[in-house]
Amino acid sequence: MCWRWLLSCKILRKISLGMRFYGGWLLCLSLLLVIFHIFSVVEFHPNSVIEGGPNKRNKKSDHLLLGPAAGQGLPNRLQCQGSKALNKTHLLTSPSASNVGDRIVFVTMFTIYNTSLDSHADSKSSNLVTVGNVSYTKTERSMAILNVFINFIQVTMPRSSVIILTDPESDLLLQRNKVTLYPIQGEYSREKLMLQRIRSYITFLNTRLKELAQNPRHTSHYIFTDSDIAVVDDLEHIFQKFPKFHMALTFRNNKEQPLNSGFIAVRGTPKSILRAKIFLQEVLEVYTSKYMSASRMLGDQLALAWVIKSDPNFDLRRFSKARAFLAEIGGASVLFLPCATYNWTPPEGAGQFRGMPLDVKVVHFKGSRKRLMLESWNFFSSASDISDMLCLILMSGRTKYDF
Ligand SMILES: *[C@@H]1O[C@H](CO)[C@@H](O)[C@H](O)[C@H]1NC(C)=O
Ligand SMILES: *[C@@H]1O[C@H](CO)[C@@H](O)[C@H](O)[C@H]1NC(C)=O
Ligand SMILES: *[C@@H]1O[C@H](CO)[C@@H](O)[C@H](O)[C@H]1NC(C)=O
């Protein structure tokens, strides 16, 4: 309904501008009649618009939906023909070629509670969703996402390993190669989950510091991420390409939320780990003192942004260009990486967006895009082509899915 009004208003404005030039009053009168007719059509049949429209638009899809691929014809954006990529930029490196350099450890927090009561309600057929030929309960969906997160890492960065920070009370059972569970005592209620996550990151970094003090030669770099991401290219290069940073964050050009907490990289040297720990302790302090009432999902991002913005030397205008840069924040050398490449997600809603950069390395399946994450993995499993899969994601990333 709303967009029709807007459209009509735009037409009205354009026509009235035109009229000034032509000055023909008769023309104006007849045009106005036509316009009134347009308005009356819109106004007198509102029900027909409301009935089918919003409901259909709000319904979340239970199967893959493909729209047009954004960014076609733009340079440095992925070009697609259907779900075939015309730019094959993501060629998987052979394991032998990447067998040099530093080890990367991905760290994610994940918990799952599997009380008998829940799992009974969960397995009712009405709560099942089907992806490919597999039906999932709610718990199984979370597990599938975690597994796909690990799958992508093992395909694109086969030398790296995964550590899962979890609640000791969690019923998480997972046996995968190069994946370790790391229980940390804490408060894992839904309201406090993001707060606990920062606490867990700090605890983890602290343990690494102690280990390094005993065995200084054992260095790995750490990348803390959400588990609803797909690593689609090697990330090791950031530690060599930008040799000076202690920790890295991803940013976007968004005034209220310029930083996303879903990707934090920490260099594996004692000094960097210490700096990152102190930085996160400050974020935690800001979170608990300023943002406890914030939405349970956003508090950490608001606190992160607050810490950055309150540094007197930080130039916020640097967020407007999607280019990596380094800045000193309270003693830590922080590398800011553009979300467009290191934390890519299509914008929600109807806003414009300019497609997918050719060098995208991390895709974030935020919000109602978890189904797309599983579908993408299934697609990749059969097509074995990352670029084609990225076309699928590009065409489908703005659909709201059922989970
Ligand atoms: C991507 O593919 C399109 C279509 O084949 C081509 O015109 C464009 O130059 C390619 N871009 C790059 C950077 O290779
Ligand atoms: C499900 O699909 C996969 C991949 O297409 C196939 O390998 C497998 O056999 C299927 N399983 C069943 C039970 O149909
Ligand atoms: C949940 O509990 C059931 C039954 O005890 C078990 O079979 C299943 O593996 C558990 N799931 C997880 C994710 O721990």
Short mmCIF file of C-alpha atoms and ligand atoms in Angstrom, two decimals:
data_model
loop_
_atom_site.label_atom_id
_atom_site.label_comp_id
_atom_site.label_asym_id
_atom_site.label_seq_id
_atom_site.Cartn_x
_atom_site.Cartn_y
_atom_site.Cartn_z
CA MET A 1 0.00 0.00 0.00
CA CYS A 2 2.62 2.48 1.13
CA TRP A 3 4.83 2.14 -1.90
CA ARG A 4 1.88 2.73 -4.19
CA TRP A 5 1.19 6.02 -2.45
CA LEU A 6 4.82 6.95 -2.77
CA LEU A 7 4.85 6.07 -6.42
CA SER A 8 1.73 8.15 -7.05
CA CYS A 9 3.23 11.09 -5.20
CA LYS A 10 6.42 10.86 -7.23
CA ILE A 11 4.42 10.81 -10.46
CA LEU A 12 2.43 13.80 -9.24
CA ARG A 13 5.59 15.74 -8.48
CA LYS A 14 7.21 14.92 -11.78
CA ILE A 15 4.10 15.87 -13.71
CA SER A 16 3.59 19.13 -11.85
CA LEU A 17 7.21 20.05 -12.53
CA GLY A 18 6.64 19.29 -16.17
CA MET A 19 3.57 21.48 -16.15
CA ARG A 20 5.54 24.54 -15.13
CA PHE A 21 7.54 24.18 -18.29
CA TYR A 22 4.62 23.63 -20.59
CA GLY A 23 2.22 25.90 -18.80
CA GLY A 24 -0.79 24.40 -20.52
CA TRP A 25 -3.62 24.68 -18.03
CA LEU A 26 -5.92 22.49 -20.04
CA LEU A 27 -3.30 19.78 -20.09
CA CYS A 28 -2.88 20.25 -16.34
CA LEU A 29 -6.57 19.84 -15.72
CA SER A 30 -6.85 16.66 -17.70
CA LEU A 31 -3.71 15.30 -16.06
CA LEU A 32 -5.13 16.04 -12.63
CA LEU A 33 -8.24 14.12 -13.57
CA VAL A 34 -6.11 11.16 -14.54
CA ILE A 35 -4.17 11.49 -11.27
CA PHE A 36 -7.34 11.63 -9.22
CA HIS A 37 -8.40 8.51 -10.97
CA ILE A 38 -5.12 6.81 -10.01
CA PHE A 39 -5.56 7.91 -6.39
CA SER A 40 -9.11 6.72 -6.23
CA VAL A 41 -8.10 3.34 -7.55
CA VAL A 42 -5.51 3.06 -4.81
CA GLU A 43 -7.80 4.47 -2.18
CA PHE A 44 -10.99 2.62 -2.86
CA HIS A 45 -9.56 -0.82 -3.14
CA PRO A 46 -7.33 -0.94 -0.11
CA ASN A 47 -8.59 -4.30 1.04
CA SER A 48 -7.51 -6.11 -2.05
CA VAL A 49 -3.99 -4.80 -1.47
CA ILE A 50 -3.91 -5.62 2.21
CA GLU A 51 -5.37 -9.09 1.92
CA GLY A 52 -2.82 -10.71 -0.31
CA GLY A 53 0.06 -8.34 0.17
CA PRO A 54 1.64 -7.97 3.60
CA ASN A 55 0.77 -11.47 4.74
CA LYS A 56 2.42 -12.99 1.73
CA ARG A 57 5.41 -10.71 2.09
CA ASN A 58 5.90 -11.51 5.78
CA LYS A 59 5.67 -15.24 5.33
CA LYS A 60 9.02 -16.86 5.78
CA SER A 61 10.01 -19.29 3.11
CA ASP A 62 10.50 -22.98 3.86
CA HIS A 63 12.41 -23.54 0.65
CA LEU A 64 15.14 -21.84 -1.31
CA LEU A 65 13.93 -18.70 -3.11
CA LEU A 66 16.09 -17.02 -5.73
CA GLY A 67 15.72 -13.37 -6.71
CA PRO A 68 17.79 -11.29 -9.10
CA ALA A 69 21.52 -11.05 -8.34
CA ALA A 70 22.35 -7.52 -7.19
CA GLY A 71 25.40 -5.69 -8.49
CA GLN A 72 25.30 -7.01 -12.06
CA GLY A 73 27.34 -4.82 -14.39
CA LEU A 74 29.26 -3.21 -11.52
CA PRO A 75 33.03 -3.66 -11.50
CA ASN A 76 34.51 -5.76 -8.70
CA ARG A 77 31.13 -7.32 -7.95
CA LEU A 78 30.37 -10.95 -8.54
CA GLN A 79 28.68 -11.46 -11.91
CA CYS A 80 26.22 -14.32 -12.12
CA GLN A 81 24.25 -16.06 -14.81
CA GLY A 82 21.60 -17.90 -12.86
CA SER A 83 23.56 -19.58 -10.10
CA LYS A 84 26.61 -19.88 -12.36
CA ALA A 85 29.36 -17.44 -11.47
CA LEU A 86 31.05 -15.66 -14.37
CA ASN A 87 33.99 -14.73 -12.14
CA LYS A 88 35.77 -17.73 -10.73
CA THR A 89 37.72 -15.98 -8.03
CA HIS A 90 37.38 -18.52 -5.27
CA LEU A 91 39.55 -21.36 -6.44
CA LEU A 92 40.33 -23.61 -3.54
CA THR A 93 44.04 -23.73 -2.89
CA SER A 94 45.55 -27.17 -2.81
CA PRO A 95 46.38 -28.29 0.73
CA SER A 96 50.09 -28.61 -0.08
CA ALA A 97 50.31 -25.01 -1.33
CA SER A 98 48.86 -23.65 1.88
CA ASN A 99 51.01 -25.80 4.09
CA VAL A 100 53.11 -22.87 5.24
CA GLY A 101 52.50 -19.97 7.56
CA ASP A 102 50.78 -19.74 10.89
CA ARG A 103 48.05 -21.87 12.33
CA ILE A 104 44.63 -20.34 12.74
CA VAL A 105 42.22 -21.39 15.44
CA PHE A 106 38.55 -20.45 15.09
CA VAL A 107 36.82 -19.90 18.40
CA THR A 108 33.05 -19.83 18.71
CA MET A 109 30.65 -19.98 21.64
CA PHE A 110 27.90 -22.52 21.37
CA THR A 111 25.57 -24.17 23.86
CA ILE A 112 22.64 -26.48 23.53
CA TYR A 113 20.20 -27.69 26.16
CA ASN A 114 18.57 -31.00 25.66
CA THR A 115 16.14 -31.56 28.50
CA SER A 116 13.83 -34.52 27.91
CA LEU A 117 10.77 -32.22 28.04
CA ASP A 118 12.09 -29.93 25.32
CA SER A 119 13.17 -32.64 23.01
CA HIS A 120 9.73 -34.24 23.27
CA ALA A 121 7.95 -31.04 22.20
CA ASP A 122 10.67 -30.45 19.70
CA SER A 123 10.22 -33.66 17.80
CA LYS A 124 6.51 -33.05 17.10
CA SER A 125 6.16 -33.03 13.35
CA SER A 126 4.80 -29.45 13.34
CA ASN A 127 8.14 -28.23 14.66
CA LEU A 128 10.20 -30.05 12.08
CA VAL A 129 11.74 -28.31 9.12
CA THR A 130 13.16 -30.04 6.09
CA VAL A 131 16.29 -29.04 4.24
CA GLY A 132 17.21 -31.23 1.30
CA ASN A 133 16.00 -34.63 2.35
CA VAL A 134 16.66 -34.23 6.08
CA SER A 135 14.12 -33.16 8.73
CA TYR A 136 15.41 -31.23 11.71
CA THR A 137 14.07 -30.47 15.17
CA LYS A 138 15.04 -27.13 16.65
CA THR A 139 18.01 -28.63 18.45
CA GLU A 140 19.10 -30.51 15.36
CA ARG A 141 18.93 -27.28 13.35
CA SER A 142 21.39 -25.60 15.72
CA MET A 143 23.67 -28.60 15.52
CA ALA A 144 23.46 -28.63 11.73
CA ILE A 145 24.48 -24.98 11.60
CA LEU A 146 27.44 -25.63 13.87
CA ASN A 147 28.46 -28.57 11.70
CA VAL A 148 28.20 -26.56 8.48
CA PHE A 149 30.26 -23.79 10.12
CA ILE A 150 32.96 -26.40 10.76
CA ASN A 151 32.57 -27.95 7.28
CA PHE A 152 33.30 -24.67 5.52
CA ILE A 153 36.37 -24.01 7.66
CA GLN A 154 37.70 -27.49 6.95
CA VAL A 155 37.22 -26.99 3.21
CA THR A 156 38.68 -23.50 2.87
CA MET A 157 41.26 -23.59 5.67
CA PRO A 158 42.08 -27.28 6.16
CA ARG A 159 45.04 -26.62 8.44
CA SER A 160 43.06 -24.66 10.97
CA SER A 161 41.20 -25.99 13.98
CA VAL A 162 38.04 -25.05 15.86
CA ILE A 163 37.49 -24.52 19.57
CA ILE A 164 33.94 -24.37 20.87
CA LEU A 165 33.45 -22.45 24.10
CA THR A 166 30.48 -23.96 25.84
CA ASP A 167 28.50 -24.19 29.07
CA PRO A 168 29.67 -27.15 31.20
CA GLU A 169 25.93 -27.88 31.66
CA SER A 170 25.33 -27.97 27.91
CA ASP A 171 24.38 -31.27 26.27
CA LEU A 172 26.66 -30.61 23.38
CA LEU A 173 27.96 -33.80 21.88
CA LEU A 174 30.23 -33.32 18.95
CA GLN A 175 32.97 -35.49 17.60
CA ARG A 176 34.76 -33.91 14.72
CA ASN A 177 38.33 -33.93 13.60
CA LYS A 178 40.30 -30.87 14.80
CA VAL A 179 37.39 -29.61 16.88
CA THR A 180 37.73 -29.22 20.65
CA LEU A 181 35.07 -28.42 23.24
CA TYR A 182 36.13 -25.95 25.89
CA PRO A 183 33.69 -25.67 28.81
CA ILE A 184 33.67 -22.39 30.74
CA GLN A 185 31.58 -21.78 33.86
CA GLY A 186 29.19 -18.87 33.46
CA GLU A 187 25.70 -17.49 33.02
CA TYR A 188 24.25 -18.71 29.77
CA SER A 189 20.65 -17.51 29.99
CA ARG A 190 19.31 -16.02 26.74
CA GLU A 191 19.33 -12.51 28.21
CA LYS A 192 22.95 -12.75 29.23
CA LEU A 193 24.35 -14.78 26.37
CA MET A 194 26.19 -11.95 24.61
CA LEU A 195 27.58 -10.76 27.92
CA GLN A 196 28.74 -14.28 28.69
CA ARG A 197 30.33 -14.49 25.29
CA ILE A 198 32.65 -11.56 26.02
CA ARG A 199 33.43 -13.08 29.42
CA SER A 200 34.21 -16.41 27.77
CA TYR A 201 36.48 -14.77 25.21
CA ILE A 202 38.36 -13.04 28.04
CA THR A 203 38.68 -16.28 30.03
CA PHE A 204 39.91 -18.06 26.92
CA LEU A 205 42.52 -15.39 26.14
CA ASN A 206 43.67 -15.46 29.73
CA THR A 207 44.24 -19.21 29.58
CA ARG A 208 46.20 -18.82 26.35
CA LEU A 209 48.40 -16.21 28.00
CA LYS A 210 49.24 -18.62 30.80
CA GLU A 211 49.94 -21.41 28.32
CA LEU A 212 52.20 -19.16 26.27
CA ALA A 213 54.16 -18.24 29.38
CA GLN A 214 54.96 -21.92 29.79
CA ASN A 215 55.44 -22.78 26.13
CA PRO A 216 56.30 -19.60 24.21
CA ARG A 217 56.95 -21.33 20.90
CA HIS A 218 53.44 -22.58 20.47
CA THR A 219 51.74 -19.72 18.61
CA SER A 220 48.43 -19.77 16.78
CA HIS A 221 46.27 -16.86 15.80
CA TYR A 222 42.67 -16.75 16.94
CA ILE A 223 39.52 -15.74 15.11
CA PHE A 224 36.45 -15.45 17.33
CA THR A 225 33.28 -15.73 15.27
CA ASP A 226 29.57 -16.35 15.39
CA SER A 227 28.77 -19.90 14.31
CA ASP A 228 26.32 -18.81 11.60
CA ILE A 229 29.10 -17.84 9.23
CA ALA A 230 30.69 -19.54 6.25
CA VAL A 231 34.40 -18.96 5.74
CA VAL A 232 34.62 -19.06 1.95
CA ASP A 233 38.27 -18.13 1.49
CA ASP A 234 41.56 -18.35 3.33
CA LEU A 235 41.85 -15.81 6.17
CA GLU A 236 45.42 -16.53 7.15
CA HIS A 237 46.68 -13.76 4.88
CA ILE A 238 45.37 -10.97 7.13
CA PHE A 239 48.01 -11.79 9.75
CA GLN A 240 50.80 -11.42 7.16
CA LYS A 241 49.35 -8.65 5.04
CA PHE A 242 48.82 -6.47 8.13
CA PRO A 243 51.74 -7.44 10.37
CA LYS A 244 51.20 -4.74 13.00
CA PHE A 245 47.76 -5.29 14.47
CA HIS A 246 47.04 -6.85 17.85
CA MET A 247 43.39 -7.49 17.09
CA ALA A 248 40.99 -7.00 14.19
CA LEU A 249 37.30 -6.03 14.06
CA THR A 250 34.86 -5.74 11.16
CA PHE A 251 33.13 -2.44 10.40
CA ARG A 252 30.43 -1.12 8.10
CA ASN A 253 29.13 2.30 7.19
CA ASN A 254 26.30 2.41 9.73
CA LYS A 255 26.09 5.27 12.21
CA GLU A 256 24.31 3.42 15.02
CA GLN A 257 26.03 0.08 14.67
CA PRO A 258 29.32 0.52 12.83
CA LEU A 259 30.83 -2.64 14.31
CA ASN A 260 29.76 -6.24 14.18
CA SER A 261 30.86 -8.45 17.03
CA GLY A 262 30.64 -11.61 14.93
CA PHE A 263 34.27 -11.52 13.85
CA ILE A 264 37.23 -10.66 16.11
CA ALA A 265 40.74 -11.73 15.15
CA VAL A 266 43.61 -11.79 17.66
CA ARG A 267 47.27 -12.26 16.79
CA GLY A 268 48.79 -15.11 18.74
CA THR A 269 51.68 -13.24 20.37
CA PRO A 270 51.60 -12.68 24.16
CA LYS A 271 51.50 -8.91 23.72
CA SER A 272 48.60 -9.03 21.24
CA ILE A 273 46.62 -11.45 23.38
CA LEU A 274 47.14 -9.24 26.40
CA ARG A 275 46.06 -6.11 24.48
CA ALA A 276 42.98 -7.88 23.12
CA LYS A 277 42.10 -9.08 26.60
CA ILE A 278 42.35 -5.58 28.07
CA PHE A 279 40.30 -4.21 25.18
CA LEU A 280 37.54 -6.78 25.70
CA GLN A 281 37.57 -6.10 29.44
CA GLU A 282 36.80 -2.49 28.67
CA VAL A 283 34.00 -3.51 26.30
CA LEU A 284 32.62 -5.72 29.07
CA GLU A 285 32.72 -2.86 31.55
CA VAL A 286 30.89 -0.54 29.17
CA TYR A 287 28.34 -3.25 28.45
CA THR A 288 27.53 -3.85 32.10
CA SER A 289 27.48 -0.16 33.02
CA LYS A 290 25.64 1.28 29.99
CA TYR A 291 23.90 -1.31 27.89
CA MET A 292 22.44 -3.94 30.21
CA SER A 293 18.96 -2.81 29.23
CA ALA A 294 19.75 -2.95 25.50
CA SER A 295 18.29 -5.64 23.35
CA ARG A 296 19.88 -8.90 24.36
CA MET A 297 21.45 -9.30 20.96
CA LEU A 298 22.93 -5.85 20.51
CA GLY A 299 24.51 -4.88 23.81
CA ASP A 300 27.95 -6.13 22.88
CA GLN A 301 27.95 -4.28 19.57
CA LEU A 302 26.83 -1.06 21.18
CA ALA A 303 29.52 -1.40 23.83
CA LEU A 304 32.13 -2.17 21.19
CA ALA A 305 31.12 0.92 19.21
CA TRP A 306 31.14 3.03 22.38
CA VAL A 307 34.72 2.04 23.21
CA ILE A 308 35.88 2.90 19.68
CA LYS A 309 33.90 6.13 19.36
CA SER A 310 34.99 7.45 22.74
CA ASP A 311 38.64 7.32 21.75
CA PRO A 312 39.47 11.00 21.13
CA ASN A 313 41.87 10.23 18.30
CA PHE A 314 39.53 8.01 16.35
CA ASP A 315 38.19 9.43 13.10
CA LEU A 316 34.67 8.05 12.55
CA ARG A 317 34.73 9.12 8.91
CA ARG A 318 37.02 6.19 8.18
CA PHE A 319 33.99 3.90 8.46
CA SER A 320 32.51 5.41 5.32
CA LYS A 321 35.02 3.73 2.98
CA ALA A 322 35.08 -0.06 2.78
CA ARG A 323 38.85 -0.22 3.13
CA ALA A 324 40.95 -1.82 5.86
CA PHE A 325 42.76 0.56 8.22
CA LEU A 326 44.72 0.49 11.45
CA ALA A 327 44.04 2.59 14.57
CA GLU A 328 45.34 2.72 18.13
CA ILE A 329 42.54 2.26 20.64
CA GLY A 330 43.57 2.44 24.28
CA GLY A 331 46.96 0.89 23.70
CA ALA A 332 45.77 -1.79 21.31
CA SER A 333 46.61 -1.66 17.65
CA VAL A 334 43.25 -2.45 16.07
CA LEU A 335 42.84 -3.44 12.44
CA PHE A 336 39.45 -2.48 11.03
CA LEU A 337 38.36 -4.79 8.24
CA PRO A 338 35.39 -3.99 6.00
CA CYS A 339 32.32 -6.17 6.61
CA ALA A 340 31.84 -6.16 2.83
CA THR A 341 34.73 -8.60 2.55
CA TYR A 342 35.18 -10.16 5.99
CA ASN A 343 31.62 -10.29 7.29
CA TRP A 344 29.37 -10.06 4.27
CA THR A 345 25.63 -10.13 4.66
CA PRO A 346 23.05 -8.55 2.36
CA PRO A 347 21.16 -5.64 3.94
CA GLU A 348 17.75 -6.38 5.44
CA GLY A 349 14.58 -4.83 4.08
CA ALA A 350 14.20 -2.91 0.86
CA GLY A 351 17.37 -0.78 0.96
CA GLN A 352 19.59 -0.72 -2.08
CA PHE A 353 22.56 -2.93 -2.18
CA ARG A 354 25.36 -3.26 -4.60
CA GLY A 355 25.91 -6.96 -4.77
CA MET A 356 28.78 -9.07 -3.52
CA PRO A 357 32.43 -8.01 -3.69
CA LEU A 358 34.58 -10.40 -5.71
CA ASP A 359 36.97 -10.83 -2.79
CA VAL A 360 34.38 -11.81 -0.17
CA LYS A 361 35.89 -14.12 2.45
CA VAL A 362 33.26 -14.55 5.13
CA VAL A 363 29.49 -14.77 4.63
CA HIS A 364 27.33 -14.14 7.69
CA PHE A 365 23.91 -15.80 7.68
CA LYS A 366 22.35 -13.32 10.08
CA GLY A 367 18.76 -13.45 11.25
CA SER A 368 16.37 -15.58 9.23
CA ARG A 369 19.00 -16.88 6.88
CA LYS A 370 20.07 -20.04 8.68
CA ARG A 371 18.21 -22.23 6.19
CA LEU A 372 20.22 -20.58 3.43
CA MET A 373 23.41 -21.57 5.25
CA LEU A 374 22.43 -25.25 5.17
CA GLU A 375 21.14 -25.01 1.58
CA SER A 376 24.43 -23.37 0.56
CA TRP A 377 26.44 -26.17 2.03
CA ASN A 378 24.26 -28.75 0.26
CA PHE A 379 24.69 -26.85 -2.99
CA PHE A 380 28.46 -26.66 -2.51
CA SER A 381 28.63 -30.37 -1.65
CA SER A 382 27.15 -31.25 -5.01
CA ALA A 383 28.59 -28.47 -7.21
CA SER A 384 32.02 -28.18 -5.50
CA ASP A 385 32.28 -24.59 -6.66
CA ILE A 386 32.49 -21.78 -4.13
CA SER A 387 31.84 -19.04 -6.71
CA ASP A 388 28.65 -20.68 -7.95
CA MET A 389 27.52 -21.08 -4.36
CA LEU A 390 28.18 -17.38 -3.78
CA CYS A 391 25.82 -16.59 -6.67
CA LEU A 392 23.19 -18.70 -4.99
CA ILE A 393 23.71 -16.77 -1.74
CA LEU A 394 23.69 -13.42 -3.52
CA MET A 395 20.38 -14.22 -5.21
CA SER A 396 18.80 -15.59 -2.09
CA GLY A 397 20.32 -13.61 0.75
CA ARG A 398 17.44 -11.17 1.20
CA THR A 399 14.77 -13.79 1.53
CA LYS A 400 13.47 -14.34 5.03
CA TYR A 401 13.54 -18.04 5.80
CA ASP A 402 11.74 -20.15 8.36
CA PHE A 403 14.83 -20.42 10.54
C1 LIG B 1 33.85 -10.78 -13.96
O1 LIG B 1 33.15 -11.40 -15.01
C2 LIG B 1 32.59 -10.49 -15.94
C3 LIG B 1 31.77 -11.29 -16.93
O2 LIG B 1 32.52 -12.33 -17.51
C4 LIG B 1 33.73 -9.71 -16.63
O3 LIG B 1 33.19 -8.78 -17.55
C5 LIG B 1 34.53 -8.99 -15.56
O4 LIG B 1 35.62 -8.33 -16.15
C6 LIG B 1 35.01 -9.96 -14.50
N1 LIG B 1 35.63 -9.19 -13.45
C7 LIG B 1 36.88 -9.45 -13.03
C8 LIG B 1 37.43 -8.53 -12.01
O5 LIG B 1 37.54 -10.37 -13.45
C1 LIG B 2 19.74 -37.49 0.71
O1 LIG B 2 20.42 -36.71 -0.24
C2 LIG B 2 21.77 -37.03 -0.38
C3 LIG B 2 22.39 -36.01 -1.30
O2 LIG B 2 21.54 -35.70 -2.37
C4 LIG B 2 21.94 -38.45 -0.88
O3 LIG B 2 23.30 -38.78 -1.00
C5 LIG B 2 21.26 -39.38 0.11
O4 LIG B 2 21.30 -40.68 -0.38
C6 LIG B 2 19.84 -38.96 0.34
N1 LIG B 2 19.28 -39.78 1.41
C7 LIG B 2 18.08 -40.30 1.37
C8 LIG B 2 17.66 -41.09 2.57
O5 LIG B 2 17.34 -40.16 0.42
C1 LIG B 3 19.88 -34.99 23.10
O1 LIG B 3 19.49 -36.12 23.85
C2 LIG B 3 19.26 -37.28 23.08
C3 LIG B 3 18.71 -38.36 24.00
O2 LIG B 3 19.44 -38.42 25.18
C4 LIG B 3 20.55 -37.71 22.39
O3 LIG B 3 20.32 -38.84 21.60
C5 LIG B 3 21.02 -36.57 21.51
O4 LIG B 3 22.24 -36.89 20.91
C6 LIG B 3 21.18 -35.31 22.33
N1 LIG B 3 21.49 -34.22 21.41
C7 LIG B 3 22.50 -33.40 21.62
C8 LIG B 3 22.70 -32.37 20.60
O5 LIG B 3 23.23 -33.47 22.58
#
